[in-house]
XYZ file of C-alpha atoms in Angstrom:
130
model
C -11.872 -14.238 -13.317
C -9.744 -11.387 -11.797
C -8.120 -10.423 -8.635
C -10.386 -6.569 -8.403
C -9.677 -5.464 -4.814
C -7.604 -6.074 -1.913
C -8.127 -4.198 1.527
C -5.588 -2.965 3.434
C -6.511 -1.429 7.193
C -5.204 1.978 8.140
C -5.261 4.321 11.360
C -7.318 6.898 9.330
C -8.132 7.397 5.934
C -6.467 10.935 4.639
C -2.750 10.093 6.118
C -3.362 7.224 4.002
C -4.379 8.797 1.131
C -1.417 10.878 1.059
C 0.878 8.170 1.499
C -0.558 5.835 -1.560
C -0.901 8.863 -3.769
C 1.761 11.133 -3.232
C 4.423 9.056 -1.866
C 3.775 5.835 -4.050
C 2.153 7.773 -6.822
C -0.906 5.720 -6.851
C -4.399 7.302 -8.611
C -7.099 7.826 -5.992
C -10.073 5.763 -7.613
C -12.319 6.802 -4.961
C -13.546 8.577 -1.475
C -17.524 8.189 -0.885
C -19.335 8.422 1.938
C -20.486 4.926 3.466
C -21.721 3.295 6.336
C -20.943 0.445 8.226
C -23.170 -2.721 9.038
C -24.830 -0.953 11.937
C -25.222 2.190 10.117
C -22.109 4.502 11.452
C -20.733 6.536 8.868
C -17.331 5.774 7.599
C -16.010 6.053 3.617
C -15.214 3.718 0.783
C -11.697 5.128 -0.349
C -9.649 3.101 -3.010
C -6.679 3.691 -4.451
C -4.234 1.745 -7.198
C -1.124 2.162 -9.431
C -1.608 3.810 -12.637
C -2.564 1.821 -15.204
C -3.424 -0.882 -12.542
C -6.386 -2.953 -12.522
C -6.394 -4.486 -9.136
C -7.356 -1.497 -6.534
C -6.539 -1.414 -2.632
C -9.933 -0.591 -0.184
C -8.157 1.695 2.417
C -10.240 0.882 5.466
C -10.062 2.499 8.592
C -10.115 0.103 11.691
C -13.435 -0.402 13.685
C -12.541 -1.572 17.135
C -9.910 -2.919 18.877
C -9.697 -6.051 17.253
C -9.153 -4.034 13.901
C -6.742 -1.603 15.057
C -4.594 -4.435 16.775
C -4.220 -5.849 12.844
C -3.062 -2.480 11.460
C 0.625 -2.996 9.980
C 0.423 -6.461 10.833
C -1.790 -7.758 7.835
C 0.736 -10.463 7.145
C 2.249 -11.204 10.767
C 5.219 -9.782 10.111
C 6.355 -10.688 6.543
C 6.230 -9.260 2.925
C 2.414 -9.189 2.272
C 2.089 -6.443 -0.818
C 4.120 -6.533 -3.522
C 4.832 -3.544 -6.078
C 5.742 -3.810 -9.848
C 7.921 -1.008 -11.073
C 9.239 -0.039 -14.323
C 12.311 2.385 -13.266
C 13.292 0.617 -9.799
C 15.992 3.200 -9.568
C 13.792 6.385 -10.010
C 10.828 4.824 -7.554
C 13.575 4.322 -5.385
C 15.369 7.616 -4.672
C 10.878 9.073 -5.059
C 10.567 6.963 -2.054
C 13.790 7.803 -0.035
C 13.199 11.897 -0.739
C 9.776 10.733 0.742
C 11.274 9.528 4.165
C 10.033 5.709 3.188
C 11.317 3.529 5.329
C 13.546 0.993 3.828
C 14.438 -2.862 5.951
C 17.649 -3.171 4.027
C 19.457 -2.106 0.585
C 18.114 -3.123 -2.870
C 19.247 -6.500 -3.941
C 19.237 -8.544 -7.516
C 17.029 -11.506 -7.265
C 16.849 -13.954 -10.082
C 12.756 -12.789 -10.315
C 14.558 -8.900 -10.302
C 15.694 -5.844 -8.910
C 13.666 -5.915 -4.881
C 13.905 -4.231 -1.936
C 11.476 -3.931 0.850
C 9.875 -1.142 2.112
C 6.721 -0.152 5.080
C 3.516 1.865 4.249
C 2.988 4.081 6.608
C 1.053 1.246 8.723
C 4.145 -0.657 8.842
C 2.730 -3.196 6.323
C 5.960 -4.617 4.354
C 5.958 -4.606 0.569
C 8.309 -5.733 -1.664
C 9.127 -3.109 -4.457
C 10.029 -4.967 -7.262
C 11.297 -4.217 -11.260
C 11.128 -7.587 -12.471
C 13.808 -9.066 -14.640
């Protein structure tokens, strides 16, 4: 048994794109056309880290239930949480990048962590374990 996919609910799906792949530097898997339940078109667009197995479903929000959740996935606290090999390097990618940082990088006994907001305003931890 394995964790394959987790979804995480964006505005609209190329801003998002950009953001996962060329900010975070995560692969896109991919971007097919799709349709909804009731038969609207919409696309099935996945992304994930290099090397990763677990993938992220970027879905756009349907309704105003849906758009009410996006950036608030996890009411408010860390809900995604990045492994990274050269915390340093990701970090200054990700400040060139105009990422938006809630606080400095701190040491952690489980490692090097600081935490950062997709462009949702979802918070992740970034993370080079120790």
């Amino acid at each position: 048994m394995k964790l394959a996919q987790v979804m995480v609910l964006v505005d609209e799906y190329d801003p998002a794109i950009v953001f996962f792949t060329e900010v975070l530097g995560f692969e896109l898997v991919e971007d097919s056309p799709a349709t909804t339940n009731d038969g609207r078109p919409k696309r099935w667009v996945v992304v994930r880290p290099p090397g990763a197995e677990t993938s992220i479903l970027l879905a756009r929000a349907d309704g105003p239930a849906q758009s009410a959740a996006v950036g608030h996935q996890a009411a408010g606290r860390v809900g995604f949480f990045l492994h990274v090999d050269d915390f340093e390097a990701s970090y200054q990618r990700m400040l060139a990048a105009n990422v938006t940082f809630l606080g400095e990088p701190r040491d952690e006994p489980y490692g090097r962590v600081v935490v950062f907001l997709d462009l949702a305003g979802n918070r992740w931890d970034m993370i080079q374990p120790a």
